[in-house]
Coordinates of C-alpha atoms in Angstrom, one line a residue:
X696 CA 34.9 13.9 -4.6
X697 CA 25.2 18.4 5.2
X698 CA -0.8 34.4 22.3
X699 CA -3.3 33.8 24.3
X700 CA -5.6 34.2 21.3
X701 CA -3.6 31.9 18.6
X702 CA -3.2 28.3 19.6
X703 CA -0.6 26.0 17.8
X704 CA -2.0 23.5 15.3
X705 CA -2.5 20.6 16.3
X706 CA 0.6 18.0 15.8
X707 CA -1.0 15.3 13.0
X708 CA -1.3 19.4 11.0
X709 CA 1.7 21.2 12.1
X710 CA 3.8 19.4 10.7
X711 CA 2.6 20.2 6.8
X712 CA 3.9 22.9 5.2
X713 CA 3.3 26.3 5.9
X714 CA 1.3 25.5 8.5
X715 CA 1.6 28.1 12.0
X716 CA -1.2 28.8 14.0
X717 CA -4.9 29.1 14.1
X718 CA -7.3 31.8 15.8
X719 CA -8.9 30.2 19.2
X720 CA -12.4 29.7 17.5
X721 CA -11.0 28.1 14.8
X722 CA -9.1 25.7 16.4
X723 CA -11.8 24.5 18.9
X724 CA -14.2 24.3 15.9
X725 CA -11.6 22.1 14.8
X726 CA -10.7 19.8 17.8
X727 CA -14.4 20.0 19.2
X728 CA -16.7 19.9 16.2
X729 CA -19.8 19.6 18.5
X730 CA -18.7 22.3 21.2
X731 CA -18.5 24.5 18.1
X732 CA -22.6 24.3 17.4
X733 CA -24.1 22.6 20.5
X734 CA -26.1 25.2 22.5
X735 CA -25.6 25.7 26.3
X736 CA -25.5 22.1 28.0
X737 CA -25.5 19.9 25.0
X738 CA -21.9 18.7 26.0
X739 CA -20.7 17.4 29.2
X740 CA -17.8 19.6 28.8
X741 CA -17.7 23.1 29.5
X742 CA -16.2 25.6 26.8
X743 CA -13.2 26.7 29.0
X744 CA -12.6 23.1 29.7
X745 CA -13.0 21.8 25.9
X746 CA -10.8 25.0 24.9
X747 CA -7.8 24.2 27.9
X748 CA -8.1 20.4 26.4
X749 CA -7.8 21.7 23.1
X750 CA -4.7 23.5 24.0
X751 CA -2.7 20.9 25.8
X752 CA -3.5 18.3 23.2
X753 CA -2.1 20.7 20.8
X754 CA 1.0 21.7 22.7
X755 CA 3.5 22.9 20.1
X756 CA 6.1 19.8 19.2
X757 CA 9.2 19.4 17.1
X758 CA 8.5 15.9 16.1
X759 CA 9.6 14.9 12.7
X760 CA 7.6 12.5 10.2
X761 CA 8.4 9.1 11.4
X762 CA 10.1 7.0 8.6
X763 CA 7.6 5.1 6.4
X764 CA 7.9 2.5 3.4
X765 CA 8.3 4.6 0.3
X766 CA 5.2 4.9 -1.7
X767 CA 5.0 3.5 -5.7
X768 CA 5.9 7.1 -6.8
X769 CA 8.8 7.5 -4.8
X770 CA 10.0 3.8 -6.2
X771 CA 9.6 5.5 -9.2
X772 CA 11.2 8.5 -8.6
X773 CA 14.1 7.7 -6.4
X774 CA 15.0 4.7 -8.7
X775 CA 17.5 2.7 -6.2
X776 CA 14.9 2.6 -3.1
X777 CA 14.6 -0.8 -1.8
X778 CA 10.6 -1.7 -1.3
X779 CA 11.5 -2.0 1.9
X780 CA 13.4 1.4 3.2
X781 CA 11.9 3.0 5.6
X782 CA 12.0 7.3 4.6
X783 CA 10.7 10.5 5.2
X784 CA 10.6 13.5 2.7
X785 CA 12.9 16.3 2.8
X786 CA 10.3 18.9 2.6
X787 CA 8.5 17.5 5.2
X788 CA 10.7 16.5 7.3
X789 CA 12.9 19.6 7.5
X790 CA 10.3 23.1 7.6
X791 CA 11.5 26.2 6.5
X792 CA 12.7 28.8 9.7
X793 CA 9.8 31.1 11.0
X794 CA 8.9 33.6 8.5
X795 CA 10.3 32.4 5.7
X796 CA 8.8 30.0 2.8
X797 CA 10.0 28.0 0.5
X798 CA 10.9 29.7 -2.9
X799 CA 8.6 27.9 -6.2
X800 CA 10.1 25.6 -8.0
X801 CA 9.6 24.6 -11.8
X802 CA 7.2 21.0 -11.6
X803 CA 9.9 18.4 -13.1
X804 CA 12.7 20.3 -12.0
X805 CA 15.9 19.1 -10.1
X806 CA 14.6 21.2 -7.5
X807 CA 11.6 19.6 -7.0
X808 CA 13.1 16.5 -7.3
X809 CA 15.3 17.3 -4.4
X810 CA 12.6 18.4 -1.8
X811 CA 11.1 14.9 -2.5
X812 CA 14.5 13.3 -1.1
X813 CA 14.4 10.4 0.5
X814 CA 15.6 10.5 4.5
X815 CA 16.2 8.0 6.8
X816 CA 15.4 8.4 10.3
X817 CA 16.2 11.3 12.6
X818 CA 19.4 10.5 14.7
X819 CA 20.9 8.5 12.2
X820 CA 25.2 8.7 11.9
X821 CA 26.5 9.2 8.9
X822 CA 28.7 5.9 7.7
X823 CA 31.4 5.4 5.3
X824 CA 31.8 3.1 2.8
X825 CA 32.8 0.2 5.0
X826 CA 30.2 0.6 7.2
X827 CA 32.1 2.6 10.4
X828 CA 30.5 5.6 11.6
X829 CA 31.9 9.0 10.8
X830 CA 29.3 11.5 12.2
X831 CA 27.0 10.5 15.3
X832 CA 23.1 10.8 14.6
X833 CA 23.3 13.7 17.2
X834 CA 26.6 15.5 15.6
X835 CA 25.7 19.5 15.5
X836 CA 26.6 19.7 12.1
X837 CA 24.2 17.0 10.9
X838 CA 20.6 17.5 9.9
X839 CA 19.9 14.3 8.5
X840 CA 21.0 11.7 6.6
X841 CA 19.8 10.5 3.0
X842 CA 18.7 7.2 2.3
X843 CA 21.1 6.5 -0.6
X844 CA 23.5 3.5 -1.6
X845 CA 27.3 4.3 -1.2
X846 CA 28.4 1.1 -2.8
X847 CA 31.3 -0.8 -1.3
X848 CA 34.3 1.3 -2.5
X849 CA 36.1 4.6 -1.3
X850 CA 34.6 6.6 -4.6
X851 CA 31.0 8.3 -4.0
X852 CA 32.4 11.6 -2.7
X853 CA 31.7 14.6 -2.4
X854 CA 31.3 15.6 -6.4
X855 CA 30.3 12.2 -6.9
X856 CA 27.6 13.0 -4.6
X857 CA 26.3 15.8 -6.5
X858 CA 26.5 13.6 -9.8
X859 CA 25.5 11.2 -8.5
X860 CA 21.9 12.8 -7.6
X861 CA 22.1 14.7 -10.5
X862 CA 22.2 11.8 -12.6
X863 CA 19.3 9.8 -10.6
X864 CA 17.0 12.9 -11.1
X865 CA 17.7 12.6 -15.5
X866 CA 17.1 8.4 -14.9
X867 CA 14.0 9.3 -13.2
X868 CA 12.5 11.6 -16.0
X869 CA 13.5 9.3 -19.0
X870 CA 16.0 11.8 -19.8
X871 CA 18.6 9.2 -19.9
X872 CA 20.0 10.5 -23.5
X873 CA 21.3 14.0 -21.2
X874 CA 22.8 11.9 -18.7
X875 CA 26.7 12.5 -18.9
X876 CA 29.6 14.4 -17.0
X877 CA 33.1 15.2 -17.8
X878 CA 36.4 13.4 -16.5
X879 CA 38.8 15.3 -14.9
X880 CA 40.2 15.2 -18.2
X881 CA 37.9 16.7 -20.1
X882 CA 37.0 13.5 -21.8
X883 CA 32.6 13.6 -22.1
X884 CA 31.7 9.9 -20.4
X885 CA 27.9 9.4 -21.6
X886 CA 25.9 7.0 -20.9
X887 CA 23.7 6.4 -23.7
X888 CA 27.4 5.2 -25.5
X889 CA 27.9 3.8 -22.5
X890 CA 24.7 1.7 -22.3
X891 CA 25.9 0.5 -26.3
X892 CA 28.7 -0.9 -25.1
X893 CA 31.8 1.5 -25.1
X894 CA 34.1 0.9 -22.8
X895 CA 36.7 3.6 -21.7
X896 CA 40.5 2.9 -22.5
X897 CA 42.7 5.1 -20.3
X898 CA 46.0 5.6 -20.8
X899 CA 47.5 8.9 -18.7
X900 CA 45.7 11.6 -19.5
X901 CA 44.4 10.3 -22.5
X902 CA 41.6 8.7 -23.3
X903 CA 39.6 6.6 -26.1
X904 CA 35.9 4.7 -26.3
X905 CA 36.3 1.7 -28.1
X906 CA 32.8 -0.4 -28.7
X907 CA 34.0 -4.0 -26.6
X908 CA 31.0 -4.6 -24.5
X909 CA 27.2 -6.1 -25.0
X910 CA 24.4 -3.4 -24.9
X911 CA 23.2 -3.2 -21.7
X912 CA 21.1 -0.4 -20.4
X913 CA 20.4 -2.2 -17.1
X914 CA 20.2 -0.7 -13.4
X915 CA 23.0 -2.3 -12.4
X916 CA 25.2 -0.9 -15.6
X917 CA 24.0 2.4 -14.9
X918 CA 25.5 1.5 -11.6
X919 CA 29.3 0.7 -13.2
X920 CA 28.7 3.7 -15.3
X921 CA 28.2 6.4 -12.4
X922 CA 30.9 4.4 -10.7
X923 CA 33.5 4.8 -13.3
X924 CA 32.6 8.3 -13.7
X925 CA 33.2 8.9 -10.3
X926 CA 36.7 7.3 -10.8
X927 CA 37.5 10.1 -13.0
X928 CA 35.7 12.8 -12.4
X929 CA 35.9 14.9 -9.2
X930 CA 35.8 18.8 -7.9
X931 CA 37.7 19.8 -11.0
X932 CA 35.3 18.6 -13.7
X933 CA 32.8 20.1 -11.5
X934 CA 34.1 23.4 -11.5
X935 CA 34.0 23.7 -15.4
X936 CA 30.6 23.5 -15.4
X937 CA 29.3 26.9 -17.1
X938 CA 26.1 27.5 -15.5
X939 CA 27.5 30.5 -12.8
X940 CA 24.2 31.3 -10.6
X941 CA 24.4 34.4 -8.9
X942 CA 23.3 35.3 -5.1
X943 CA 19.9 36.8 -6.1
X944 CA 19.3 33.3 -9.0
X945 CA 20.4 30.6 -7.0
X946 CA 18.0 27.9 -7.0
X947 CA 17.8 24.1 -5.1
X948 CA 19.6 21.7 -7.5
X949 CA 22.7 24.2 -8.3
X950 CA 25.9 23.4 -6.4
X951 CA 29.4 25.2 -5.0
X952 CA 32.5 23.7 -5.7
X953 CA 36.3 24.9 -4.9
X954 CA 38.2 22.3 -7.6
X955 CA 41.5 20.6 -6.2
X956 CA 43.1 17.3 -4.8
X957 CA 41.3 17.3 -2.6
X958 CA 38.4 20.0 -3.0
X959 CA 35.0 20.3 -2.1
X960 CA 31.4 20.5 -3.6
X961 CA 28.3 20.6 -1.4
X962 CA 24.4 20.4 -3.4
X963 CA 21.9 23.6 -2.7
X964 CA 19.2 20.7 -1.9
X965 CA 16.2 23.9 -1.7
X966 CA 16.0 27.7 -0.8
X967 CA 13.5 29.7 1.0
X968 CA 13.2 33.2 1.6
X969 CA 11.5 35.9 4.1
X970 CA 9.3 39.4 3.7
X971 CA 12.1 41.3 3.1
X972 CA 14.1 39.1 0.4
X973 CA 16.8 37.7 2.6
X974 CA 16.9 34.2 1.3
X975 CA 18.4 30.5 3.0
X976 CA 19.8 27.4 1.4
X977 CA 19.8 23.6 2.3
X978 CA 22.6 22.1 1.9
X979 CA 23.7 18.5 1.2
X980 CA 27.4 16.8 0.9
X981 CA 29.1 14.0 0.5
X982 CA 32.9 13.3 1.3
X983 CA 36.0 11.4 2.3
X984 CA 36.0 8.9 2.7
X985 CA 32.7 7.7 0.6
X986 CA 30.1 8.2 3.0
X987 CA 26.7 8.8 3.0
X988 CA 25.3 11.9 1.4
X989 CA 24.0 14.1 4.3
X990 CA 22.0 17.7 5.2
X991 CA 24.7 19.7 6.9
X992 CA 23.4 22.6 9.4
X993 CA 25.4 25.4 10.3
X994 CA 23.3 25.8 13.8
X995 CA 22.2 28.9 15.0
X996 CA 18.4 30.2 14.7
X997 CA 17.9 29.2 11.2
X998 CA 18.3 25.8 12.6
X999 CA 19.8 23.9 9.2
X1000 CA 19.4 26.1 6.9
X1001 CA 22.3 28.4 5.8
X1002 CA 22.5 32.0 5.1
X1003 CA 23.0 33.7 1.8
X1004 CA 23.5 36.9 2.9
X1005 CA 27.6 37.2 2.9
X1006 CA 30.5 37.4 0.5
X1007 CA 30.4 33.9 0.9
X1008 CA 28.8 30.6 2.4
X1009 CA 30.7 29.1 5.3
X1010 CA 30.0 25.1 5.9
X1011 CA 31.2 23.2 9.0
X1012 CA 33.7 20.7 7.0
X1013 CA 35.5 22.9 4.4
X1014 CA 36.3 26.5 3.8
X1015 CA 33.9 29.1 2.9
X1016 CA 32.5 29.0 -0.9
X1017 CA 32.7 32.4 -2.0
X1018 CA 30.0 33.0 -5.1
X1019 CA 32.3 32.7 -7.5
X1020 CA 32.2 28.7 -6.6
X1021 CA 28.3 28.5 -7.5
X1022 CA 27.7 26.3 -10.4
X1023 CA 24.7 25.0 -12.2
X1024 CA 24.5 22.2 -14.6
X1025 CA 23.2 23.0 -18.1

């Protein structure tokens, strides 16, 4: 169970990351190649006109990357992407807050997996399972929305959010042989047994895998396998987890959860930090009913991105995470 002497880049540039400003020479040289070399009358535009047309055509903007078909890697990567989706990238499409900058992540990590997420448009709601709206596009709390399949019944939640991704990312690096997650049991439901045909037989608390089905190692059965796991599974086999990041380690890809019927789990989607160490988080959720897993934002300056600064991490749908709640999966 989301001055006068530094001009703005121009808009097809600001929006890449780490981009800011540029010195006034640099960005005429830049706008006006042939202003930047021509001699006195070579142009029929005068340098303070060329440099004022410079400046208004680079007038700062918040303007998002517009949602584009998703490229062969990101069919790749992001395995359930229809050919068709239209997307934009996380990292792209949400910039770190002024002064700070994205914290490196390992190449092939969860983390870097994560900034790659998959968007859909800006203004988007948020939908649940049957297809009503829970959250308009232009909700406060909402950042954006990811372009993931929900399925058709009330069970991709909030931790089944979180395995949910989790899983994808293993599928995606042919790590398939790691991919499996505890019931709220304690019962181990993996999917490479899974894939060989065991079935789970569930009896209260108890449970046994008894070989009964063809091998199938499919999309679509790794589709019924997340889908039973998220039958089972939920905040409480989440909080068992044993990776326990601390304030000063957390990293994108780790997670908080407070286990309970209900509880809560939100995904630390990246993390960036300033000069002076103070370090913000991303973060994603899903929840009830299923709905579509989202980038929350708290508001404020930092525009979405959260503080880590406190004894704990307030979000706008639950109560605050204290650090004891931050969990990472092995």
């Amino acid at each position: 169970m989301t001055a006068p002497d530094r001009l703005p880049l121009p808009s097809s540039l600001s929006s890449r990351p780490g981009a800011k400003w540029l010195p006034r020479a640099a960005l005429v040289a830049l706008l006006c190649p042939g202003l930047a070399s021509a001699g006195p009358g070579t142009s029929s535009m005068s340098a303070p006109r060329a440099v004022q047309a410079a400046v208004e055509s680079a007038a700062p903007t918040t303007e998002v990357p517009q949602p584009r078909a998703p490229t062969r890697d990101e069919l790749a990567r992001y395995a359930w992407l229809a050919k068709d989706a239209k997307v934009r990238p996380l990292e792209l499409s949400i910039p770190a807050p002024e002064g700070y900058t994205r914290v490196a992540v390992e190449s092939g990590s969860f983390g870097e997996w994560l900034r790659g997420l998959p968007l859909r448009a800006e203004g988007t709601p948020v939908l649940h399972f049957r297809g009503g709206e829970v959250l308009p596009g232009d909700d406060a709390r909402l950042a954006a929305v990811a372009e993931l399949d929900i399925g058709t019944a009330n069970l991709q939640q909030c931790a089944d959010s979180v395995i949910r991704l989790h899983a994808e990312w293993l599928w995606s690096r042919q790590q398939r042989e790691q991919i499996a997650y505890r019931f709220t049991s304690g019962h181990l439901a993996s999917w490479p047994n899974y894939a060989a045909g065991d079935r789970a037989r569930i009896s209260g608390s108890k449970v046994t895998w008894v070989r009964s089905a063809a091998a199938d190692s499919s999309r679509a059965a790794f589709r019924s396998y997340l889908d039973l796991v998220f039958t089972y599974a939920g905040t409480l086999s989440l909080a068992t987890a044993k990776g326990r990041p601390t304030r000063e380690d957390l990293r994108a890809g780790d997670f908080f959860v407070l286990g309970g019927s209900p509880g809560h789990a939100v995904l630390v989607l990246d993390v960036a930090a300033d000069a002076g160490g103070r370090r913000v988080a991303l973060l994603g959720q899903g929840f009830m009913p299923a709905q579509d897993f989202h980038v929350l934002s708290p508001g404020g300056e930092l525009g979405p991105w959260f503080a880590l600064e406190g004894d704990a991490v307030a979000t706008p749908f639950w109560k605050p995470f204290p650090w004891t709640s931050a969990r990472r999966f092995p």
